[in-house]
Coordinates of C-alpha atoms in Angstrom, one line a residue:
Chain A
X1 CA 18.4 -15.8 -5.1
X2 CA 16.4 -19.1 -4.4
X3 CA 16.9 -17.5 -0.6
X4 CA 15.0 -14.4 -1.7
X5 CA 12.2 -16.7 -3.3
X6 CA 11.6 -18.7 -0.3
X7 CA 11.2 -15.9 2.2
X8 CA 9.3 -13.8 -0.1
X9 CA 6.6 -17.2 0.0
X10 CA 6.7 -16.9 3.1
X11 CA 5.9 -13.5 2.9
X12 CA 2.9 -14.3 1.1
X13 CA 1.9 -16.7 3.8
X14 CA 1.9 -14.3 6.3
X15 CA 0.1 -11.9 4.2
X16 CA -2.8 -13.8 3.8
X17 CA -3.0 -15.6 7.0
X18 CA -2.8 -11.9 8.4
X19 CA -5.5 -11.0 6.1
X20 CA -7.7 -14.0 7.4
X21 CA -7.2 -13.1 10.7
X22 CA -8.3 -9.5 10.2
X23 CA -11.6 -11.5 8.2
X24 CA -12.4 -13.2 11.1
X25 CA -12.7 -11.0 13.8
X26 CA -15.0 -7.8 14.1
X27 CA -14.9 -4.6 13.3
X28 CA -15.6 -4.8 9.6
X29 CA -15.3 -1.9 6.8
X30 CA -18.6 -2.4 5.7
X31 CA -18.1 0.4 3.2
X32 CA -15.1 -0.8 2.0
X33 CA -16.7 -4.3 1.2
X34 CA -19.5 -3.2 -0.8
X35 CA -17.5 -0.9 -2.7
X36 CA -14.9 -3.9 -3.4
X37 CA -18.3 -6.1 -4.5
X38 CA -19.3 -3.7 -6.8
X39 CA -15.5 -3.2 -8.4
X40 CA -15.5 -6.9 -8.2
X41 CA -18.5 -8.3 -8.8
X42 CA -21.0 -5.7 -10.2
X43 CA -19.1 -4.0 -12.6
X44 CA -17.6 -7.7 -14.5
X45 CA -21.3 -8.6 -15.3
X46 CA -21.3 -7.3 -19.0
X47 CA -18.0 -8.9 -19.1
X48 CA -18.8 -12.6 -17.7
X49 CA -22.6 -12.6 -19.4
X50 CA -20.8 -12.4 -22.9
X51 CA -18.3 -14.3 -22.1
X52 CA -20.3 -17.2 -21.2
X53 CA -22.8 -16.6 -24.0
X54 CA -20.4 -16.8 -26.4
X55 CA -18.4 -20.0 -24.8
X56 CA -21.7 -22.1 -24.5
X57 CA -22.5 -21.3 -27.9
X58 CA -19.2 -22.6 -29.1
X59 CA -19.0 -25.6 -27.4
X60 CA -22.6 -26.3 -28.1
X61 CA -21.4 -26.0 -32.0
X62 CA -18.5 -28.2 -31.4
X63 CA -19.8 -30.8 -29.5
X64 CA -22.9 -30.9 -31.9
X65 CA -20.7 -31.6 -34.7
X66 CA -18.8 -34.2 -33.0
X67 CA -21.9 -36.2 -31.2
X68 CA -24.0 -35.9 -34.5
X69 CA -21.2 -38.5 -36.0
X70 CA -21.9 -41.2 -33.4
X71 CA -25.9 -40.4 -33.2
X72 CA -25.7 -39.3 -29.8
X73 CA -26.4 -35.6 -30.2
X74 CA -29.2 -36.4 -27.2
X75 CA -26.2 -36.1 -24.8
X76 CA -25.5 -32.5 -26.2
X77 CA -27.1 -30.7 -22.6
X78 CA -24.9 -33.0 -20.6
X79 CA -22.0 -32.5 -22.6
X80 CA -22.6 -28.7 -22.3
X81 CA -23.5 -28.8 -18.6
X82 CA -20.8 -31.2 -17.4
X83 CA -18.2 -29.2 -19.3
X84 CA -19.2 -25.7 -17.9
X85 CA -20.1 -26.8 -14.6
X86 CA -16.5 -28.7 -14.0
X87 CA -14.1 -27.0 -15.8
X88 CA -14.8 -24.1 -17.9
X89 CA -17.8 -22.0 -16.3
X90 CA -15.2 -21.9 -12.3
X91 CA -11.5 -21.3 -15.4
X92 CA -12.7 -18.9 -17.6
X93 CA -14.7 -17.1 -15.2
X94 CA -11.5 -16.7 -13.1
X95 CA -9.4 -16.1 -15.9
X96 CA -11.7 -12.9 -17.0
X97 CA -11.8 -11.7 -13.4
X98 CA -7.6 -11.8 -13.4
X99 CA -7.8 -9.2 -16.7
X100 CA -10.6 -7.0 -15.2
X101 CA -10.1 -6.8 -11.6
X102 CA -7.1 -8.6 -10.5
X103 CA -4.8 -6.4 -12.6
X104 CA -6.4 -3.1 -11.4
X105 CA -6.3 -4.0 -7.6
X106 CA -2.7 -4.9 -8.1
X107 CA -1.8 -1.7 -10.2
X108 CA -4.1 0.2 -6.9
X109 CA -2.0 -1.0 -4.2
X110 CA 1.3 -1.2 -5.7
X111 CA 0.7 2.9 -6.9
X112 CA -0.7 3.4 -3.0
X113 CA 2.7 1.7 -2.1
X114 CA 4.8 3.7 -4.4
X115 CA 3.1 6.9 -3.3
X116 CA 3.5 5.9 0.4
X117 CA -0.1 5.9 1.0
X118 CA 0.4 2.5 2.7
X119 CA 3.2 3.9 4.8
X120 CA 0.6 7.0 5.6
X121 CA -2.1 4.4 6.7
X122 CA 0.0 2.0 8.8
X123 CA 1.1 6.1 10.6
X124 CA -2.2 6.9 10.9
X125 CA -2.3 3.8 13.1
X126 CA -4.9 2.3 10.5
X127 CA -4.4 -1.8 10.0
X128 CA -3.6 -2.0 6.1
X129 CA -4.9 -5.8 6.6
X130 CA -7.8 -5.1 7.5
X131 CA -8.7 -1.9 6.0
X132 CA -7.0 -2.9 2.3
X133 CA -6.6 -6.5 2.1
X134 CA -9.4 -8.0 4.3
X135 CA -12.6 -6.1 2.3
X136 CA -10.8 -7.2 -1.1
X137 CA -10.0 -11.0 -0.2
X138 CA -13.5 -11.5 1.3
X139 CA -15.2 -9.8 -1.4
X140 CA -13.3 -11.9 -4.3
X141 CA -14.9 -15.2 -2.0
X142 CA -17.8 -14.2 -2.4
X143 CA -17.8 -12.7 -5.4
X144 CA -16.1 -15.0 -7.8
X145 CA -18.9 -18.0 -7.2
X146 CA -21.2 -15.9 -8.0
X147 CA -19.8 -14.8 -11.4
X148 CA -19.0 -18.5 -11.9
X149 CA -22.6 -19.3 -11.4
X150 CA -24.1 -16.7 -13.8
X151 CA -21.0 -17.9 -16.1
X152 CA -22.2 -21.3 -16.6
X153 CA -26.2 -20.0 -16.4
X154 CA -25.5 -18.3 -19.4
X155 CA -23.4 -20.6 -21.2
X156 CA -26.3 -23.3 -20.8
X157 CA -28.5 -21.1 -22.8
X158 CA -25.8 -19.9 -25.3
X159 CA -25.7 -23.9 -26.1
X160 CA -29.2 -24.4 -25.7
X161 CA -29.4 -21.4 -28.8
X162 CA -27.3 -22.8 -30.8
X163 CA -27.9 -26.7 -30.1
X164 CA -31.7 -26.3 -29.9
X165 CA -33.1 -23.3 -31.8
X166 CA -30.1 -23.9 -34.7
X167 CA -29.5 -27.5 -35.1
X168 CA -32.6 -28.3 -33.8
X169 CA -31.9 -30.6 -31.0
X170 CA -35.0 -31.5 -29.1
X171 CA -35.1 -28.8 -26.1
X172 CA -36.6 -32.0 -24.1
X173 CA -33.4 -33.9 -24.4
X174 CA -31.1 -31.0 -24.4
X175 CA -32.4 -30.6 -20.5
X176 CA -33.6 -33.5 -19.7
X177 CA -29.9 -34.8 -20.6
X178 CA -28.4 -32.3 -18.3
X179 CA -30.6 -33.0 -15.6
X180 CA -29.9 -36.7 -15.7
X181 CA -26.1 -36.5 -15.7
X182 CA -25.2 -33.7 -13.9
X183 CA -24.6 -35.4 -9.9
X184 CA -23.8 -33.0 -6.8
X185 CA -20.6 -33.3 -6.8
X186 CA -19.8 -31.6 -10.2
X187 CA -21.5 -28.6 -9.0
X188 CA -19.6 -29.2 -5.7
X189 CA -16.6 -29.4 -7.8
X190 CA -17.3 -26.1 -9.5
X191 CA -18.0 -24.3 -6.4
X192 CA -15.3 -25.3 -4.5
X193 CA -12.9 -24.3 -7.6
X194 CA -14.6 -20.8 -7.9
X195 CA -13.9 -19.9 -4.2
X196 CA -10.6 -21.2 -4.7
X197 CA -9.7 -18.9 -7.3
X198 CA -11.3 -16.4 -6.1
X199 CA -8.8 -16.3 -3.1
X200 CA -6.0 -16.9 -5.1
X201 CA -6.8 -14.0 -7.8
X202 CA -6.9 -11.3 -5.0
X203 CA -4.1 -12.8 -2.9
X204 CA -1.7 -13.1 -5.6
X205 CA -2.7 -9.3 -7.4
X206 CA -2.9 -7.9 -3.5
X207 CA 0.6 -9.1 -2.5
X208 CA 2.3 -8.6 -5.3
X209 CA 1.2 -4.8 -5.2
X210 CA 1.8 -4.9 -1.6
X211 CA 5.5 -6.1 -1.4
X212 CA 6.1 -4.1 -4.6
X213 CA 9.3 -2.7 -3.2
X214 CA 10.5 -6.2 -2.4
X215 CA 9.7 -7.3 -5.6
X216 CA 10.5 -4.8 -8.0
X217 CA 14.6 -4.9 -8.5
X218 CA 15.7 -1.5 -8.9
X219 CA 12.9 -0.6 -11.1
X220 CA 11.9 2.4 -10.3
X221 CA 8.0 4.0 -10.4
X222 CA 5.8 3.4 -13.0
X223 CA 7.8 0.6 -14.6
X224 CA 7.6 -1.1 -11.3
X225 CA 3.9 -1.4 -11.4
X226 CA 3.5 -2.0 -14.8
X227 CA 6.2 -4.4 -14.3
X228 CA 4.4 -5.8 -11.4
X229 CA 1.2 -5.9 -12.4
X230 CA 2.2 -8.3 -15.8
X231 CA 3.7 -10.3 -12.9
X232 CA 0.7 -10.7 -10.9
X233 CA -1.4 -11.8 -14.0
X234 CA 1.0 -14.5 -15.4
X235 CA 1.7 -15.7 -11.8
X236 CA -2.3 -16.2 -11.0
X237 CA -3.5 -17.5 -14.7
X238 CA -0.7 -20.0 -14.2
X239 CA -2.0 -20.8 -10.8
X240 CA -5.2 -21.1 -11.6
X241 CA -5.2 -23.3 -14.0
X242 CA -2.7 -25.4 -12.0
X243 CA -5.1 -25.6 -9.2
X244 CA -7.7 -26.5 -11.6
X245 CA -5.8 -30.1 -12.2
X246 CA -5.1 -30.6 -8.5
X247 CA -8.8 -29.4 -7.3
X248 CA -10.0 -32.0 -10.4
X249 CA -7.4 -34.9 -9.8
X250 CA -8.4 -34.4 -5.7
X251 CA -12.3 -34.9 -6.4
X252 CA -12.6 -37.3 -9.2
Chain B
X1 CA 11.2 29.2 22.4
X2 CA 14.4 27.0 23.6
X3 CA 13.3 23.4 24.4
X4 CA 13.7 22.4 28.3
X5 CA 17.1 20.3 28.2
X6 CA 16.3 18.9 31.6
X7 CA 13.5 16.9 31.2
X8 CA 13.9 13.1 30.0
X9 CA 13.5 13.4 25.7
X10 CA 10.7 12.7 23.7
X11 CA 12.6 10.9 21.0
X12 CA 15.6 9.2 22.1
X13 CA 17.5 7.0 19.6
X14 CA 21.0 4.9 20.5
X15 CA 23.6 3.5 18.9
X16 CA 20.9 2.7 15.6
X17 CA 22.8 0.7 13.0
X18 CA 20.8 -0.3 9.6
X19 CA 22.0 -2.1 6.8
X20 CA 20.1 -2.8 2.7
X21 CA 22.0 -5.8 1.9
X22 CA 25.7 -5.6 2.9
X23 CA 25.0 -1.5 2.3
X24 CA 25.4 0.2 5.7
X25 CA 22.9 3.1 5.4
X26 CA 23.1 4.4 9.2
X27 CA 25.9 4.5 11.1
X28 CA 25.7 4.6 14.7
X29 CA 23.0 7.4 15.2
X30 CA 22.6 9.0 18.5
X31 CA 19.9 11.6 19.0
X32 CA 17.8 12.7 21.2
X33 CA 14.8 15.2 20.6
X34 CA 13.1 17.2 23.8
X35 CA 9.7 18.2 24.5
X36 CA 8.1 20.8 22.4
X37 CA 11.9 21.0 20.4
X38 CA 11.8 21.3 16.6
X39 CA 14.5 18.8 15.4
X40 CA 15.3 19.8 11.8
X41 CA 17.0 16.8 10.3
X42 CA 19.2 17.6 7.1
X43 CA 21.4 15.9 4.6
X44 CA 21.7 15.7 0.6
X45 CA 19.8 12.9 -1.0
X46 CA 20.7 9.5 -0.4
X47 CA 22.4 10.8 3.0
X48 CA 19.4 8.2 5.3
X49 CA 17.7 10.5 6.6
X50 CA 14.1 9.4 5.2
X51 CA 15.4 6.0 6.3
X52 CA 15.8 7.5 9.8
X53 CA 12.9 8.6 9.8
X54 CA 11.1 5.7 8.8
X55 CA 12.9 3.4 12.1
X56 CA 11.7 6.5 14.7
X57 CA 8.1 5.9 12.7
X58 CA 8.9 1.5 13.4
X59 CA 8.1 1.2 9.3
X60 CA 11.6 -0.5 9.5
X61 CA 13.5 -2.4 11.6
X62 CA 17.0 -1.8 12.7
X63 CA 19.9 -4.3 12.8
X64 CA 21.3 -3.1 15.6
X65 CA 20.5 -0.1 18.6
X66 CA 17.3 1.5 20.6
X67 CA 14.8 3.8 19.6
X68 CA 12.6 5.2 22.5
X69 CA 9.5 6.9 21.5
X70 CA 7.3 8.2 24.2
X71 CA 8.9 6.4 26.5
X72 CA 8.5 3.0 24.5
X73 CA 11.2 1.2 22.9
X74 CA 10.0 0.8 19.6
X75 CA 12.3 -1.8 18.0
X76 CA 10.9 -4.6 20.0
X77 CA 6.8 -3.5 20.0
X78 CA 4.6 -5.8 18.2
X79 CA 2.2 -4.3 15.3
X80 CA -0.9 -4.0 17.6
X81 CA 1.7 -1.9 20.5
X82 CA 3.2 0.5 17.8
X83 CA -0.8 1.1 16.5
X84 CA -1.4 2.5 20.0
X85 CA 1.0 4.1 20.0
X86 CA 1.1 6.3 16.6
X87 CA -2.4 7.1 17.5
X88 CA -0.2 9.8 19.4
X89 CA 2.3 10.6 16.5
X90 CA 1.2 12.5 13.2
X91 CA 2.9 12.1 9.5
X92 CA 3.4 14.4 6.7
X93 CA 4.6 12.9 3.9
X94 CA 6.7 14.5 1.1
X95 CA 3.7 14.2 -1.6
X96 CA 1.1 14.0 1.0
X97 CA 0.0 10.5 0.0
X98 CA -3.3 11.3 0.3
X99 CA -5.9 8.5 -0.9
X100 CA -6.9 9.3 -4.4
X101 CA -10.4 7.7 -4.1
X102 CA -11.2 10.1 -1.5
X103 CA -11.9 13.5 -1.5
X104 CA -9.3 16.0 0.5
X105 CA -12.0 16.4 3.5
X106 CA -12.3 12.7 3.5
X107 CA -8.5 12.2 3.7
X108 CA -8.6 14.4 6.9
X109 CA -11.6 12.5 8.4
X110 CA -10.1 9.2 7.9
X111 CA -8.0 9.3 10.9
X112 CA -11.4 10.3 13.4
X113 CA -13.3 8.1 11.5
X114 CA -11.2 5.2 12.4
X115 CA -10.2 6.1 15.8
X116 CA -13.1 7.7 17.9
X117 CA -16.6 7.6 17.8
X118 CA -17.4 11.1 17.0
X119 CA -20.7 11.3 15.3
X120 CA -20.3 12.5 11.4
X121 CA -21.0 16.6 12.0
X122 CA -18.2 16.9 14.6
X123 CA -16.1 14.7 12.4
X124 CA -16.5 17.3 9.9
X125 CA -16.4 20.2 11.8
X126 CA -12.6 18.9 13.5
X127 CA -11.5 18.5 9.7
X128 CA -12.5 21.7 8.4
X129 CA -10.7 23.4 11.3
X130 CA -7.5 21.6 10.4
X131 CA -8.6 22.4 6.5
X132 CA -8.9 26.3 7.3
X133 CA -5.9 26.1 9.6
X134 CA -4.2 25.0 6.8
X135 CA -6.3 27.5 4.1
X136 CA -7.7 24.5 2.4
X137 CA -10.9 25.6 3.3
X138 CA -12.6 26.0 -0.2
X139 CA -11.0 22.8 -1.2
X140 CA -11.7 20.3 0.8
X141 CA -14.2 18.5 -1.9
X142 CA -12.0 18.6 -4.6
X143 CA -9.9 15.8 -5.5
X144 CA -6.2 15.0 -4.7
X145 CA -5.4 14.8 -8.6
X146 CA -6.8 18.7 -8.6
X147 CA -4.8 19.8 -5.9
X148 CA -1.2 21.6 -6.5
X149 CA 1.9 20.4 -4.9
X150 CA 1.8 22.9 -2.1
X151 CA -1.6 21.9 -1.4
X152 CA -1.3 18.2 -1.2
X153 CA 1.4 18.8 1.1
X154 CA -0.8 21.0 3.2
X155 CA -3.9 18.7 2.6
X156 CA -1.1 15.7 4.0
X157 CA -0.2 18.1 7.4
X158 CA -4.1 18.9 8.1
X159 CA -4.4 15.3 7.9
X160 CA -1.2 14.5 10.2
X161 CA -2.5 16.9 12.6
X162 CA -6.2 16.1 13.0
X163 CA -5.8 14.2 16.0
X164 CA -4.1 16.5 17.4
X165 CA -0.9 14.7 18.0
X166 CA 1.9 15.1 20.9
X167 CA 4.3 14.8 18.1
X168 CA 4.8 15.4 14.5
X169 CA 7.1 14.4 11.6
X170 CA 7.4 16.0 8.0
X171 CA 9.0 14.5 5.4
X172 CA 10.3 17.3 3.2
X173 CA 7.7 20.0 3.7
X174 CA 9.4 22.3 0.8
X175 CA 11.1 20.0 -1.6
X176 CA 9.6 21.5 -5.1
X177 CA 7.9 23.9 -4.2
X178 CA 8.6 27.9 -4.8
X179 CA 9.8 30.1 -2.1
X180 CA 6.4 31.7 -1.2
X181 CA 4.5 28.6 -0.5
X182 CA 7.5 26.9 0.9
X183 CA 7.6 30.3 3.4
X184 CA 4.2 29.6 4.2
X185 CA 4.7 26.2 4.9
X186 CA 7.1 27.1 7.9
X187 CA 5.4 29.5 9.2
X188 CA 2.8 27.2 9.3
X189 CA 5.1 24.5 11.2
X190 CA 6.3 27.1 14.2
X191 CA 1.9 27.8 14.4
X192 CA 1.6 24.3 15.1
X193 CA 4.7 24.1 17.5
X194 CA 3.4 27.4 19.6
X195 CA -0.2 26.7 19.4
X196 CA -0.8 22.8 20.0
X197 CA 2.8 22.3 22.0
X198 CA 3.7 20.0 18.9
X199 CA 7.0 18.4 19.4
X200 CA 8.0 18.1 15.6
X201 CA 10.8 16.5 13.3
X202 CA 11.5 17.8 9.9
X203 CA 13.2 16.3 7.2
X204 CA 14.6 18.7 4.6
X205 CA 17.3 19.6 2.5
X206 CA 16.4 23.2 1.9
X207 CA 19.1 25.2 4.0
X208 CA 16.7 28.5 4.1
X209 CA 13.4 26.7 5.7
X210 CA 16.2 24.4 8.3
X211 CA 17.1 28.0 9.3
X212 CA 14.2 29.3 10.0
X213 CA 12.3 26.9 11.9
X214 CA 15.1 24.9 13.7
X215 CA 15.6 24.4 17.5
X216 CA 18.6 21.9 16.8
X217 CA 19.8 20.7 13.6
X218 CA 21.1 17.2 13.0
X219 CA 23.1 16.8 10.3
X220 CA 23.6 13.2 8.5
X221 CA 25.8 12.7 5.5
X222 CA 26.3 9.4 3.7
X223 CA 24.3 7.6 7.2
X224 CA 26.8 9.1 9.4
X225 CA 26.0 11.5 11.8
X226 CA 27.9 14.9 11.5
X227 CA 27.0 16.9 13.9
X228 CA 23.4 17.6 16.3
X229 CA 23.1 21.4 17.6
X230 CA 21.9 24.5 17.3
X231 CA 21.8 26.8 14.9
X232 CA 24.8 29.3 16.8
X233 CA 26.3 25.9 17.2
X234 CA 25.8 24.6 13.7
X235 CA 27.1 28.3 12.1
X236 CA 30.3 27.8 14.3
X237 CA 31.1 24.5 13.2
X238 CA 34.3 23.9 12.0
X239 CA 33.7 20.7 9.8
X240 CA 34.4 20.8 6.6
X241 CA 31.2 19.3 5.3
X242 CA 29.0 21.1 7.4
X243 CA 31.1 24.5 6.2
X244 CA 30.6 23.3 2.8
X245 CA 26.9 22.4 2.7
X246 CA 26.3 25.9 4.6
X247 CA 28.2 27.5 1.7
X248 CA 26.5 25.0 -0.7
X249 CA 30.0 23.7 -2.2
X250 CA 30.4 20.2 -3.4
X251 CA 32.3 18.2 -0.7
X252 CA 35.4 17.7 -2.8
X253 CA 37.6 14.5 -1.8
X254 CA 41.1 14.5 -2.6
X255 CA 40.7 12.4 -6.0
X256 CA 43.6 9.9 -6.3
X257 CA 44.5 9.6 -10.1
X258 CA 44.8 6.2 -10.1
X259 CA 42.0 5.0 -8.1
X260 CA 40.3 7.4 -10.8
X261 CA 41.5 5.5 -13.6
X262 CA 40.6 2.7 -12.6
X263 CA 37.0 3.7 -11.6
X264 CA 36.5 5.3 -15.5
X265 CA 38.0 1.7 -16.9
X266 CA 36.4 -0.6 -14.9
X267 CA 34.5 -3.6 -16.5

């Protein structure tokens, strides 16, 4: 058993550093990149927008109440900003993109393996790395900043609705506030977290459809996938938020 | 047509062992297949033939034994050597595995699209020859969900075949289907063989469509190879199991009552 484990990480190494290797050289599938932006990217706008919305108004709430007891609610922005830019706006982010897009990729491939369309690509002499995997990978890179960014851009003026417009915060301070404390490296820090998960969410959904018949135990079809697919989504919200700590603990 | 036993074979596979586990699945296979020779190979489920095929395709390795394809030894070829390789070779599968995202004429572009730099009109043109070949000619923008069975297996041959390959395998071309389409299907096959000088391997467990389109049959039961010949040869057999499955009786072992009992009280 703790056998099977071990060489089925390493599967997972070679996987991706296949899939990198297939991202760094030419030819590209430029098709197959803009259509993985769009699944990716694109289509989780509605998604992230209220998401953030409704996070930045929350915390503005909460840390409103809590700062008004000291007399510092001047520090709301900062508290807002800091807290989205460093943690929440690169975690939930990622954490939405898992339930939108990293479940469907995995359930895609691991149906295109069940169906022995990646059997029928790798006959038709056609590089599953880098006509699957690369496209996806590069485009969840890319892609998952991106979202991060609009994430916390949105969460700013959720808090700024509820902190200024509501409680009446002076919208001066509120942004002045976040101006003053918000240093380089936090965004650095929330960058480098996004593209992080990013990787990890299509990696983990990706392989885990991909090496479905490794993986799935003598279940059989559907219940494989769906079996799967759970799999891929507790496995990469636990290792996200466990990079999270290491990312924060390496940078602070 | 008889195939030319003289010159050196297409396919030529030795001593192939492969194991799942501690599960011996095939069990010293020997087979060669010749030039322009239909090789039908047959055995009930769970027999290894679709593993067999999938170590002549090098989608899975073998513990032990050769596999010469082309005249290239296939067990040892890295990923980017078979790739060259099965630019030459052309898969069916059982379901057709076509890509559902795509439409049917895009399925059977794919392969030119990736392979050659035909400009887009002759890309299309060379599919919807294969497509008519195959009388998928009003279909090709409709979906893989909207095709039938028969046609998604067609849909998966005009695909196999687009680029015009030296040799052909087909994964059960008439599992589930009824005997009209399955006919067709065959006919279809022996087309390909006369017209393009295919050299083709068919898995199958129909008896009737074996028959018809054989050169040599190889017959596998429980990953052990029965008997290769042809049909005459094949008829004349004097094996039990191959008697039985021509006569489509149930191989019935001598049952020892007390290894039954045991068996029915097992924990």
């Amino acid at each position: 058993m703790l056998n099977h484990r071990i060489s089925r990480l390493g599967l997972s190494g070679l996987f991706l550093f296949e899939t990198s290797k297939k991202i760094l050289t030419p030819p590209y599938s430029y098709p197959a990149i803009i259509k993985q932006l769009a699944f990716v990217g694109a289509h989780s706008m509605s998604v992230i927008v209220f998401a953030g919305l409704f996070v930045g108004m929350v915390l503005a709430l909460q840390f409103y109440d809590t700062l008004v007891r000291f007399g510092s609610v001047s520090l709301l922005g900062s508290a807002v900003g800091l807290s989205l830019i460093r943690e929440l706006g690169p975690v939930l982010t990622a954490l939405m993109v898992i339930g939108r897009a990293g479940s469907a990729m995995c359930a895609e491939i691991g149906i295109m393996r069940t169906d022995n369309q990646i059997d029928a690509l790798e006959c038709m002499a056609i590089d599953s790395y880098r006509y699957l995997f690369a496209p996806r990978i590069l485009s969840g890179v890319i892609v998952v900043p991106l979202l991060t960014a609009i994430f916390i851009m949105v969460g700013i003026f959720g808090g700024y609705f509820v902190g200024v417009i509501l409680f009446g915060v002076s919208p001066g301070s509120y942004f002045k506030g976040m101006a003053d404390t918000v240093l380089i490296r936090d965004l650095f820090m929330g960058l480098s977290k996004s593209i992080i998960f990013g990787l990890l969410i299509v990696w983990i959904a990706c392989d885990k459809g991909y090496h479905l018949h490794l993986d799935k135990r003598g279940i059989y079809g559907s219940e494989g996938v769906s079996k799967m697919t759970t799999e891929a989504v507790v496995i990469s919200s636990i290792a996200i938020l466990y990079s999270d700590y290491l990312i924060s603990a390496l940078i602070l | 047509m008889a195939p030319q036993t003289r010159n050196p074979p297409i396919i030529s596979v030795k001593e192939l062992n492969t194991f799942y586990g501690s599960r011996q699945i095939l069990n010293n296979i020997k087979l060669d297949v010749q030039r322009k020779e239909i090789m039908v190979i047959m055995g009930h489920s769970g027999s290894g033939k679709t593993t067999l095929f999938k170590h002549i395709l090098g989608l899975q390795r073998p513990q032990s034994g050769s596999i010469k394809v082309l005249d290239n030894e296939i067990t040892t070829m890295t990923r980017d050597e078979l790739f060259n390789l099965r630019k030459k070779i052309g898969v069916a599968f059982q379901n057709g595995a076509l890509f559902s995202s795509m439409s049917t004429i895009e399925n059977v572009e794919l392969p030119l699209k990736e392979h050659t730099r035909l400009d887009r009109n002759t890309i299309k043109i060379m599919a919807r020859l294969k497509l008519e070949l195959m009388n998928l000619g009003e279909h090709e923008d409709l979906m893989p969900a909207e095709l039938s069975g028969g046609m998604l297996k067609r849909a998966g041959l005009a695909r196999a075949v687009v680029m015009d390959p030296q040799l052909l395998f087909f994964d059960e071309p008439s599992a589930g289907l009824d005997p009209v389409t399955s006919a067709e299907l065959d006919e279809l096959i022996l087309q390909l063989r006369d017209a393009m000088n295919m050299t083709i391997i068919v898995v199958t467990h129909e008896l009737e469509s074996a028959f018809k389109i054989a050169d040599r049959i190889t017959i596998l039961d429980k990953g052990v190879q029965i008997m290769t010949g042809t049909k005459e040869e094949i008829c004349q057999s004097q094996d039990t199991r191959v008697i039985n499955m021509l006569q489509r009786r149930v191989n019935s072992d001598i049952v020892n009552a007390d290894a039954y009992m045991e068996q029915l009280t097992r924990d």
